[in-house]
mmCIF file of C-alpha atoms in Angstrom:
data_model
loop_
_atom_site.group_PDB
_atom_site.id
_atom_site.type_symbol
_atom_site.label_atom_id
_atom_site.label_comp_id
_atom_site.label_asym_id
_atom_site.label_seq_id
_atom_site.Cartn_x
_atom_site.Cartn_y
_atom_site.Cartn_z
ATOM 1 C CA UNK A 12 0.297 0.002 -0.233
ATOM 2 C CA UNK A 13 1.618 3.339 -1.178
ATOM 3 C CA UNK A 14 2.047 6.060 1.560
ATOM 4 C CA UNK A 15 -1.013 8.532 2.101
ATOM 5 C CA UNK A 16 -0.273 11.959 0.498
ATOM 6 C CA UNK A 17 -0.136 15.730 2.242
ATOM 7 C CA UNK A 18 -0.438 18.354 0.435
ATOM 8 C CA UNK A 19 0.819 21.369 1.728
ATOM 9 C CA UNK A 20 0.491 25.376 0.203
ATOM 10 C CA UNK A 21 2.936 28.081 -0.102
ATOM 11 C CA UNK A 22 0.749 30.446 1.203
ATOM 12 C CA UNK A 23 1.721 29.168 4.988
ATOM 13 C CA UNK A 24 3.669 31.124 7.167
ATOM 14 C CA UNK A 25 6.177 29.113 7.051
ATOM 15 C CA UNK A 26 10.850 29.432 7.326
ATOM 16 C CA UNK A 27 12.663 26.757 6.056
ATOM 17 C CA UNK A 28 13.096 25.333 10.219
ATOM 18 C CA UNK A 29 8.759 25.809 10.085
ATOM 19 C CA UNK A 30 8.637 23.329 6.957
ATOM 20 C CA UNK A 31 10.784 21.119 8.259
ATOM 21 C CA UNK A 32 8.775 20.528 11.368
ATOM 22 C CA UNK A 33 5.613 19.849 9.121
ATOM 23 C CA UNK A 34 7.816 17.362 7.133
ATOM 24 C CA UNK A 35 8.595 15.291 10.143
ATOM 25 C CA UNK A 36 4.985 15.062 11.982
ATOM 26 C CA UNK A 37 3.605 13.984 8.080
ATOM 27 C CA UNK A 38 6.161 11.395 7.602
ATOM 28 C CA UNK A 39 6.275 8.769 6.934
ATOM 29 C CA UNK A 40 3.420 10.231 4.483
ATOM 30 C CA UNK A 41 4.720 11.323 1.453
ATOM 31 C CA UNK A 42 4.366 15.262 1.488
ATOM 32 C CA UNK A 43 3.772 17.749 -0.959
ATOM 33 C CA UNK A 44 4.476 21.331 -1.429
ATOM 34 C CA UNK A 45 3.098 23.255 -3.928
ATOM 35 C CA UNK A 46 2.817 26.867 -5.226
ATOM 36 C CA UNK A 47 -0.900 27.859 -4.358
ATOM 37 C CA UNK A 48 -1.407 29.545 -7.605
ATOM 38 C CA UNK A 49 -0.625 26.151 -9.431
ATOM 39 C CA UNK A 50 -4.421 25.100 -10.012
ATOM 40 C CA UNK A 51 -3.153 22.596 -12.437
ATOM 41 C CA UNK A 52 -0.762 21.335 -9.864
ATOM 42 C CA UNK A 53 -3.391 21.521 -7.168
ATOM 43 C CA UNK A 54 -6.343 19.565 -9.279
ATOM 44 C CA UNK A 55 -3.645 16.911 -9.783
ATOM 45 C CA UNK A 56 -2.219 16.580 -6.371
ATOM 46 C CA UNK A 57 -5.745 16.564 -4.883
ATOM 47 C CA UNK A 58 -7.427 13.874 -6.869
ATOM 48 C CA UNK A 59 -5.120 11.528 -4.205
ATOM 49 C CA UNK A 60 -4.205 13.376 -0.614
ATOM 50 C CA UNK A 61 -5.584 12.378 1.997
ATOM 51 C CA UNK A 62 -4.528 15.440 4.513
ATOM 52 C CA UNK A 63 -4.374 18.608 3.316
ATOM 53 C CA UNK A 64 -2.766 22.183 4.793
ATOM 54 C CA UNK A 65 -3.705 25.304 3.391
ATOM 55 C CA UNK A 66 -2.911 28.979 4.472
ATOM 56 C CA UNK A 67 -6.431 30.719 3.189
ATOM 57 C CA UNK A 68 -9.723 29.847 2.234
ATOM 58 C CA UNK A 69 -10.058 27.103 -0.047
ATOM 59 C CA UNK A 70 -12.014 26.732 -3.529
ATOM 60 C CA UNK A 71 -14.040 24.144 -5.236
ATOM 61 C CA UNK A 72 -11.139 22.140 -6.256
ATOM 62 C CA UNK A 73 -10.667 21.008 -2.744
ATOM 63 C CA UNK A 74 -14.084 20.253 -2.287
ATOM 64 C CA UNK A 75 -13.928 17.733 -4.936
ATOM 65 C CA UNK A 76 -11.125 16.298 -3.440
ATOM 66 C CA UNK A 77 -12.463 12.715 -3.509
ATOM 67 C CA UNK A 78 -9.847 11.101 -1.150
ATOM 68 C CA UNK A 79 -9.489 13.766 1.303
ATOM 69 C CA UNK A 80 -10.256 13.386 4.916
ATOM 70 C CA UNK A 81 -8.995 15.933 6.981
ATOM 71 C CA UNK A 82 -8.522 19.769 5.729
ATOM 72 C CA UNK A 83 -6.551 22.349 8.324
ATOM 73 C CA UNK A 84 -6.758 25.619 7.009
ATOM 74 C CA UNK A 85 -4.313 28.079 8.690
ATOM 75 C CA UNK A 86 -6.693 30.912 9.791
ATOM 76 C CA UNK A 87 -8.850 31.404 12.521
ATOM 77 C CA UNK A 88 -12.134 32.526 10.926
ATOM 78 C CA UNK A 89 -13.788 29.826 8.876
ATOM 79 C CA UNK A 90 -16.337 31.701 7.367
ATOM 80 C CA UNK A 91 -15.283 30.715 3.975
ATOM 81 C CA UNK A 92 -13.504 27.068 4.091
ATOM 82 C CA UNK A 93 -16.993 25.415 6.648
ATOM 83 C CA UNK A 94 -18.100 23.873 3.616
ATOM 84 C CA UNK A 95 -21.435 21.667 3.651
ATOM 85 C CA UNK A 96 -19.642 19.225 1.171
ATOM 86 C CA UNK A 97 -17.106 18.242 2.950
ATOM 87 C CA UNK A 98 -19.469 17.877 6.327
ATOM 88 C CA UNK A 99 -21.568 15.962 4.180
ATOM 89 C CA UNK A 100 -18.506 13.388 3.575
ATOM 90 C CA UNK A 101 -17.422 13.486 7.082
ATOM 91 C CA UNK A 102 -13.977 15.603 6.294
ATOM 92 C CA UNK A 103 -12.849 16.935 9.165
ATOM 93 C CA UNK A 104 -12.228 21.164 8.848
ATOM 94 C CA UNK A 105 -9.540 22.499 11.144
ATOM 95 C CA UNK A 106 -8.476 25.996 11.968
ATOM 96 C CA UNK A 107 -6.276 28.126 13.617
ATOM 97 C CA UNK A 108 -7.952 29.604 16.503
ATOM 98 C CA UNK A 109 -6.221 30.788 19.570
ATOM 99 C CA UNK A 110 -2.642 31.055 17.441
ATOM 100 C CA UNK A 111 -2.943 34.862 17.813
ATOM 101 C CA UNK A 112 -6.007 34.781 20.848
ATOM 102 C CA UNK A 113 -3.198 36.940 23.471
ATOM 103 C CA UNK A 114 -2.740 39.483 20.884
ATOM 104 C CA UNK A 115 -6.731 39.852 20.113
ATOM 105 C CA UNK A 116 -7.584 40.348 23.324
ATOM 106 C CA UNK A 117 -4.637 42.962 23.413
ATOM 107 C CA UNK A 118 -6.429 45.017 20.723
ATOM 108 C CA UNK A 119 -9.718 44.805 22.209
ATOM 109 C CA UNK A 120 -7.978 46.098 25.809
ATOM 110 C CA UNK A 121 -6.414 48.873 23.708
ATOM 111 C CA UNK A 122 -9.488 49.735 21.940
ATOM 112 C CA UNK A 123 -11.447 49.808 25.501
ATOM 113 C CA UNK A 124 -8.365 51.836 27.400
ATOM 114 C CA UNK A 125 -7.786 54.545 24.478
ATOM 115 C CA UNK A 126 -11.799 55.261 23.282
ATOM 116 C CA UNK A 127 -12.584 55.252 27.694
ATOM 117 C CA UNK A 128 -9.838 57.809 28.752
ATOM 118 C CA UNK A 129 -11.015 60.000 25.418
ATOM 119 C CA UNK A 130 -6.993 59.559 24.367
ATOM 120 C CA UNK A 131 -7.997 61.361 21.223
ATOM 121 C CA UNK A 132 -9.676 64.105 23.256
ATOM 122 C CA UNK A 133 -6.486 64.574 24.913
ATOM 123 C CA UNK A 134 -4.173 63.476 22.092
ATOM 124 C CA UNK A 135 -6.288 67.033 20.744
ATOM 125 C CA UNK A 136 -5.261 69.178 23.214
ATOM 126 C CA UNK A 137 -1.689 68.450 23.277
ATOM 127 C CA UNK A 138 -1.615 69.397 20.020
ATOM 128 C CA UNK A 139 -3.005 72.873 20.502
ATOM 129 C CA UNK A 140 -0.532 73.481 24.054
ATOM 130 C CA UNK A 141 -3.964 73.194 26.134
ATOM 131 C CA UNK A 142 -4.047 71.776 29.665
ATOM 132 C CA UNK A 143 -7.028 69.389 29.789
ATOM 133 C CA UNK A 144 -9.875 69.143 27.651
ATOM 134 C CA UNK A 145 -13.659 68.769 27.876
ATOM 135 C CA UNK A 146 -15.114 66.019 30.316
ATOM 136 C CA UNK A 147 -12.039 64.938 31.169
ATOM 137 C CA UNK A 148 -13.597 65.136 34.788
ATOM 138 C CA UNK A 149 -15.856 62.648 33.886
ATOM 139 C CA UNK A 150 -13.951 59.778 33.113
ATOM 140 C CA UNK A 151 -13.682 56.630 35.220
ATOM 141 C CA UNK A 152 -11.638 53.865 34.892
ATOM 142 C CA UNK A 153 -12.398 50.020 33.500
ATOM 143 C CA UNK A 154 -11.610 49.189 37.437
ATOM 144 C CA UNK A 155 -15.399 48.526 37.886
ATOM 145 C CA UNK A 156 -17.488 48.195 34.782
ATOM 146 C CA UNK A 157 -18.930 45.280 33.020
ATOM 147 C CA UNK A 158 -17.309 43.964 29.988
ATOM 148 C CA UNK A 159 -20.163 41.563 27.766
ATOM 149 C CA UNK A 160 -17.953 39.254 25.572
ATOM 150 C CA UNK A 161 -19.990 37.380 22.681
ATOM 151 C CA UNK A 162 -17.754 34.256 21.994
ATOM 152 C CA UNK A 163 -16.129 32.809 25.012
ATOM 153 C CA UNK A 164 -13.441 30.804 22.874
ATOM 154 C CA UNK A 165 -9.837 30.977 22.915
ATOM 155 C CA UNK A 166 -10.070 35.179 22.448
ATOM 156 C CA UNK A 167 -12.825 35.345 24.636
ATOM 157 C CA UNK A 168 -11.045 33.225 27.112
ATOM 158 C CA UNK A 169 -7.794 35.789 26.819
ATOM 159 C CA UNK A 170 -9.703 39.226 27.234
ATOM 160 C CA UNK A 171 -11.730 37.891 30.261
ATOM 161 C CA UNK A 172 -8.733 37.572 31.958
ATOM 162 C CA UNK A 173 -7.110 40.599 30.828
ATOM 163 C CA UNK A 174 -10.517 42.295 31.861
ATOM 164 C CA UNK A 175 -10.178 40.647 35.656
ATOM 165 C CA UNK A 176 -6.831 41.870 35.978
ATOM 166 C CA UNK A 177 -8.128 45.518 35.216
ATOM 167 C CA UNK A 178 -10.813 44.508 38.176
ATOM 168 C CA UNK A 179 -13.809 44.336 35.583
ATOM 169 C CA UNK A 180 -16.958 42.196 36.037
ATOM 170 C CA UNK A 181 -17.097 40.545 33.303
ATOM 171 C CA UNK A 182 -20.262 38.866 31.582
ATOM 172 C CA UNK A 183 -19.855 35.899 28.485
ATOM 173 C CA UNK A 184 -22.062 34.345 25.480
ATOM 174 C CA UNK A 185 -21.720 31.475 23.909
ATOM 175 C CA UNK A 186 -23.483 28.466 22.415
ATOM 176 C CA UNK A 187 -22.709 25.608 24.107
ATOM 177 C CA UNK A 188 -23.994 24.549 27.416
ATOM 178 C CA UNK A 189 -20.724 24.449 29.858
ATOM 179 C CA UNK A 190 -18.900 25.304 32.909
ATOM 180 C CA UNK A 191 -18.086 29.176 32.619
ATOM 181 C CA UNK A 192 -14.177 29.326 31.409
ATOM 182 C CA UNK A 193 -11.672 31.165 33.718
ATOM 183 C CA UNK A 194 -11.943 35.217 34.424
ATOM 184 C CA UNK A 195 -15.578 35.252 33.712
ATOM 185 C CA UNK A 196 -18.235 35.650 36.267
ATOM 186 C CA UNK A 197 -21.339 34.546 34.285
ATOM 187 C CA UNK A 198 -21.671 32.982 31.035
ATOM 188 C CA UNK A 199 -24.958 33.065 29.291
ATOM 189 C CA UNK A 200 -25.644 30.191 26.648
ATOM 190 C CA UNK A 201 -27.892 29.933 23.421
ATOM 191 C CA UNK A 202 -27.956 25.812 24.383
ATOM 192 C CA UNK A 203 -30.068 26.861 27.573
ATOM 193 C CA UNK A 204 -32.040 28.930 25.817
ATOM 194 C CA UNK A 205 -30.842 31.797 27.467
ATOM 195 C CA UNK A 206 -30.514 35.400 24.744
ATOM 196 C CA UNK A 207 -28.028 38.246 24.889
ATOM 197 C CA UNK A 208 -30.394 40.685 26.192
ATOM 198 C CA UNK A 209 -28.948 40.618 29.944
ATOM 199 C CA UNK A 210 -25.654 40.774 28.692
ATOM 200 C CA UNK A 211 -26.517 43.668 26.377
ATOM 201 C CA UNK A 212 -28.339 45.741 29.746
ATOM 202 C CA UNK A 213 -25.598 45.038 31.920
ATOM 203 C CA UNK A 214 -22.932 45.628 29.620
ATOM 204 C CA UNK A 215 -20.378 49.020 29.630
ATOM 205 C CA UNK A 216 -18.519 47.007 26.534
ATOM 206 C CA UNK A 217 -19.177 44.721 24.434
ATOM 207 C CA UNK A 218 -16.658 42.447 22.927
ATOM 208 C CA UNK A 219 -17.481 40.564 19.518
ATOM 209 C CA UNK A 220 -14.762 37.599 19.615
ATOM 210 C CA UNK A 221 -17.744 35.136 17.916
ATOM 211 C CA UNK A 222 -17.192 33.253 14.436
ATOM 212 C CA UNK A 223 -19.669 34.225 11.463
ATOM 213 C CA UNK A 224 -21.798 31.522 10.839
ATOM 214 C CA UNK A 225 -25.357 31.911 9.343
ATOM 215 C CA UNK A 226 -26.223 31.314 13.390
ATOM 216 C CA UNK A 227 -24.139 34.859 14.114
ATOM 217 C CA UNK A 228 -24.647 36.382 10.536
ATOM 218 C CA UNK A 229 -26.204 40.269 12.058
ATOM 219 C CA UNK A 230 -26.645 38.957 15.766
ATOM 220 C CA UNK A 231 -26.447 42.174 16.829
ATOM 221 C CA UNK A 232 -29.161 44.605 14.644
ATOM 222 C CA UNK A 233 -31.054 47.626 15.483
ATOM 223 C CA UNK A 234 -33.188 45.812 18.200
ATOM 224 C CA UNK A 235 -29.946 44.402 20.099
ATOM 225 C CA UNK A 236 -28.016 48.396 20.067
ATOM 226 C CA UNK A 237 -31.242 49.619 21.265
ATOM 227 C CA UNK A 238 -31.075 47.457 24.445
ATOM 228 C CA UNK A 239 -27.567 48.632 25.234
ATOM 229 C CA UNK A 240 -26.780 51.628 27.126
ATOM 230 C CA UNK A 241 -26.044 54.733 25.642
ATOM 231 C CA UNK A 242 -23.102 54.823 27.311
ATOM 232 C CA UNK A 243 -21.641 51.661 26.440
ATOM 233 C CA UNK A 244 -18.806 51.126 23.656
ATOM 234 C CA UNK A 245 -19.540 48.519 21.541
ATOM 235 C CA UNK A 246 -16.230 46.387 20.103
ATOM 236 C CA UNK A 247 -15.837 44.453 17.255
ATOM 237 C CA UNK A 248 -12.598 41.741 16.125
ATOM 238 C CA UNK A 249 -14.916 39.140 14.751
ATOM 239 C CA UNK A 250 -16.286 39.673 11.423
ATOM 240 C CA UNK A 251 -17.851 42.114 9.646
ATOM 241 C CA UNK A 252 -20.953 40.256 9.089
ATOM 242 C CA UNK A 253 -21.769 39.651 12.664
ATOM 243 C CA UNK A 254 -22.818 43.217 12.874
ATOM 244 C CA UNK A 255 -25.444 45.220 11.292
ATOM 245 C CA UNK A 256 -23.522 47.534 9.613
ATOM 246 C CA UNK A 257 -25.570 50.141 9.172
ATOM 247 C CA UNK A 258 -27.659 49.790 12.053
ATOM 248 C CA UNK A 259 -24.593 50.255 13.983
ATOM 249 C CA UNK A 260 -23.697 53.450 11.833
ATOM 250 C CA UNK A 261 -26.675 55.040 12.663
ATOM 251 C CA UNK A 262 -26.405 54.502 16.642
ATOM 252 C CA UNK A 263 -22.944 56.003 16.515
ATOM 253 C CA UNK A 264 -24.010 59.287 14.898
ATOM 254 C CA UNK A 265 -27.598 59.281 16.871
ATOM 255 C CA UNK A 266 -25.973 59.084 20.197
ATOM 256 C CA UNK A 267 -27.430 55.995 20.727
ATOM 257 C CA UNK A 268 -23.888 54.587 21.627
ATOM 258 C CA UNK A 269 -20.625 56.287 23.460
ATOM 259 C CA UNK A 270 -18.324 54.555 21.036
ATOM 260 C CA UNK A 271 -17.136 51.712 18.744
ATOM 261 C CA UNK A 272 -13.347 50.067 17.962
ATOM 262 C CA UNK A 273 -13.721 48.402 15.205
ATOM 263 C CA UNK A 274 -11.173 46.454 13.315
ATOM 264 C CA UNK A 275 -13.528 44.712 10.846
ATOM 265 C CA UNK A 276 -15.715 45.582 7.819
ATOM 266 C CA UNK A 277 -18.655 43.980 5.945
ATOM 267 C CA UNK A 278 -16.934 45.065 3.045
ATOM 268 C CA UNK A 279 -12.975 44.569 2.991
ATOM 269 C CA UNK A 280 -11.005 47.528 2.949
ATOM 270 C CA UNK A 281 -13.235 50.016 4.281
ATOM 271 C CA UNK A 282 -14.781 51.866 1.268
ATOM 272 C CA UNK A 283 -13.570 55.244 1.779
ATOM 273 C CA UNK A 284 -17.025 56.873 1.334
ATOM 274 C CA UNK A 285 -18.083 55.104 4.421
ATOM 275 C CA UNK A 286 -19.610 56.862 7.219
ATOM 276 C CA UNK A 287 -17.861 54.758 9.515
ATOM 277 C CA UNK A 288 -14.825 56.737 9.102
ATOM 278 C CA UNK A 289 -16.036 59.571 10.410
ATOM 279 C CA UNK A 290 -18.852 58.654 12.985
ATOM 280 C CA UNK A 291 -18.239 60.255 16.479
ATOM 281 C CA UNK A 292 -15.384 58.647 19.185
ATOM 282 C CA UNK A 293 -14.702 55.445 17.055
ATOM 283 C CA UNK A 294 -11.693 53.883 16.816
ATOM 284 C CA UNK A 295 -11.118 52.031 12.998
ATOM 285 C CA UNK A 296 -7.822 49.575 12.597
ATOM 286 C CA UNK A 297 -7.583 47.978 9.202
ATOM 287 C CA UNK A 298 -8.107 44.024 10.411
ATOM 288 C CA UNK A 299 -5.356 44.189 11.690
ATOM 289 C CA UNK A 300 -3.496 42.940 15.268
ATOM 290 C CA UNK A 301 0.070 43.263 16.409
ATOM 291 C CA UNK A 302 2.004 39.497 15.656
ATOM 292 C CA UNK A 303 2.732 37.264 18.842
ATOM 293 C CA UNK A 304 6.324 36.846 19.075
ATOM 294 C CA UNK A 305 5.946 33.106 18.646
ATOM 295 C CA UNK A 306 3.354 32.738 16.201
ATOM 296 C CA UNK A 307 5.093 30.301 13.924
ATOM 297 C CA UNK A 308 5.435 27.569 17.210
ATOM 298 C CA UNK A 309 1.879 28.001 17.977
ATOM 299 C CA UNK A 310 0.988 27.483 14.892
ATOM 300 C CA UNK A 311 2.537 24.527 14.598
ATOM 301 C CA UNK A 312 1.738 23.156 17.933
ATOM 302 C CA UNK A 313 -1.717 22.997 16.972
ATOM 303 C CA UNK A 314 -0.948 21.286 13.166
ATOM 304 C CA UNK A 315 1.524 18.625 15.330
ATOM 305 C CA UNK A 316 -1.047 18.383 18.263
ATOM 306 C CA UNK A 317 -3.927 17.551 15.411
ATOM 307 C CA UNK A 318 -1.313 15.092 13.628
ATOM 308 C CA UNK A 319 -1.500 13.028 16.507
ATOM 309 C CA UNK A 320 -5.126 13.030 17.092
ATOM 310 C CA UNK A 321 -5.344 12.303 13.334
ATOM 311 C CA UNK A 322 -3.868 9.250 13.217
ATOM 312 C CA UNK A 323 -5.279 7.859 17.309
ATOM 313 C CA UNK A 324 -8.525 8.516 16.185
ATOM 314 C CA UNK A 325 -9.502 11.173 18.824
ATOM 315 C CA UNK A 326 -11.228 14.371 18.645
ATOM 316 C CA UNK A 327 -9.043 17.484 17.512
ATOM 317 C CA UNK A 328 -8.237 20.838 17.773
ATOM 318 C CA UNK A 329 -10.606 23.358 16.709
ATOM 319 C CA UNK A 330 -12.595 21.458 14.790
ATOM 320 C CA UNK A 331 -15.712 23.160 12.512
ATOM 321 C CA UNK A 332 -18.776 21.327 11.787
ATOM 322 C CA UNK A 333 -22.199 22.129 10.061
ATOM 323 C CA UNK A 334 -23.119 24.570 12.912
ATOM 324 C CA UNK A 335 -20.427 26.961 11.785
ATOM 325 C CA UNK A 336 -21.838 26.844 8.217
ATOM 326 C CA UNK A 337 -21.919 30.323 6.410
ATOM 327 C CA UNK A 338 -24.198 30.900 3.336
ATOM 328 C CA UNK A 339 -23.630 35.059 2.564
ATOM 329 C CA UNK A 340 -26.671 34.544 0.005
#
C-alpha cells in the first residue's frame, strides 16, 4: 500500500525550519508542497491527497478532492472554508483558532482603554498646547465596569483574564452549555435558551469575538443595539458580518452608543465613502493586530497535536461542523 499524500501550500507562513517540522509531522506520508496559484498541479495532487494543509480559504478543487479526509486551514475565521459539501462527506475541517488570541485580546484592551479614557481628546489638547480637555473630569476607570464578551473561545478567554486583572466584571455569551471558563463571572448560553439581552443591558463594553456563521450573521442589529446602555462602547474583532453595519453606524451618529472600536467590516478594505470613518468617538483598525512573538511555534503546535489525534482517531483541536457554515446569500 502506498503512503498517504499530505498536500501543503506555499501560502503557509513558515520559514525553512517550520517546513522541516511539517515534513517531520507528515512522515511517513508523502508531503507535497505546491504553489497555491498552480491550479493544475493542485487539482492533480488533490486526486490522491488524504490531508491538505493550506494558508487561506479553499476553492472548489478542495471540495471535489475524492480522498480528502482532513483539511486544515491556517486561519481562525472559517466562514469561507466551513463548507457543507465537506461535512456531508465526513471530512474533518480544522483551523488555527487561538494562535493569535493574546494579540487579539490586547487589541480589544487597546480599544477599551483608548476610548474609555478619551485618548483622542487628550491628543487634540496636547497639539493645541492646552491643559486638559472637555469632560476629562467625568471619565472613570475600567475598574468596576462590566465587559460583555460574545464568544468564549480562545480570544474571549484571553480577554476575560486581562479584564479581570483590571478589576472588571466579565460576562460571556456562547453557544454551548458548559462550565464557565476562568475569568468569567457569568456566562449565558443559547443552548440553555438564554438570550443576549441580559448581557447587552449590563455591559459597559461589548466585544464581539465569535465566528461568523449563518447563526451569528447580524446577531447584533438595531434591536440589540437599542438594548445597550447609551454609555456603552461596542468593539468588533470577529467579522464584519456579525453586526448590522448600517444599524451600528446610525446608533453612533444618533448618540445611542458612546463609541466603537472596529477592526472588521462587511466590506474590506472599508470603502472611503463609508460613514464609519467619521462616526463619533470611533476608532478603526484595518483588520490587523500585532503578531505574537511565537506565532509560528503556536501554529505548528496546533498542527502537530492534530496530526497525533488524527492518527489516533481522537477528537481534534479547532474542529468545525455544519453549525459553522456561513452562506452569505
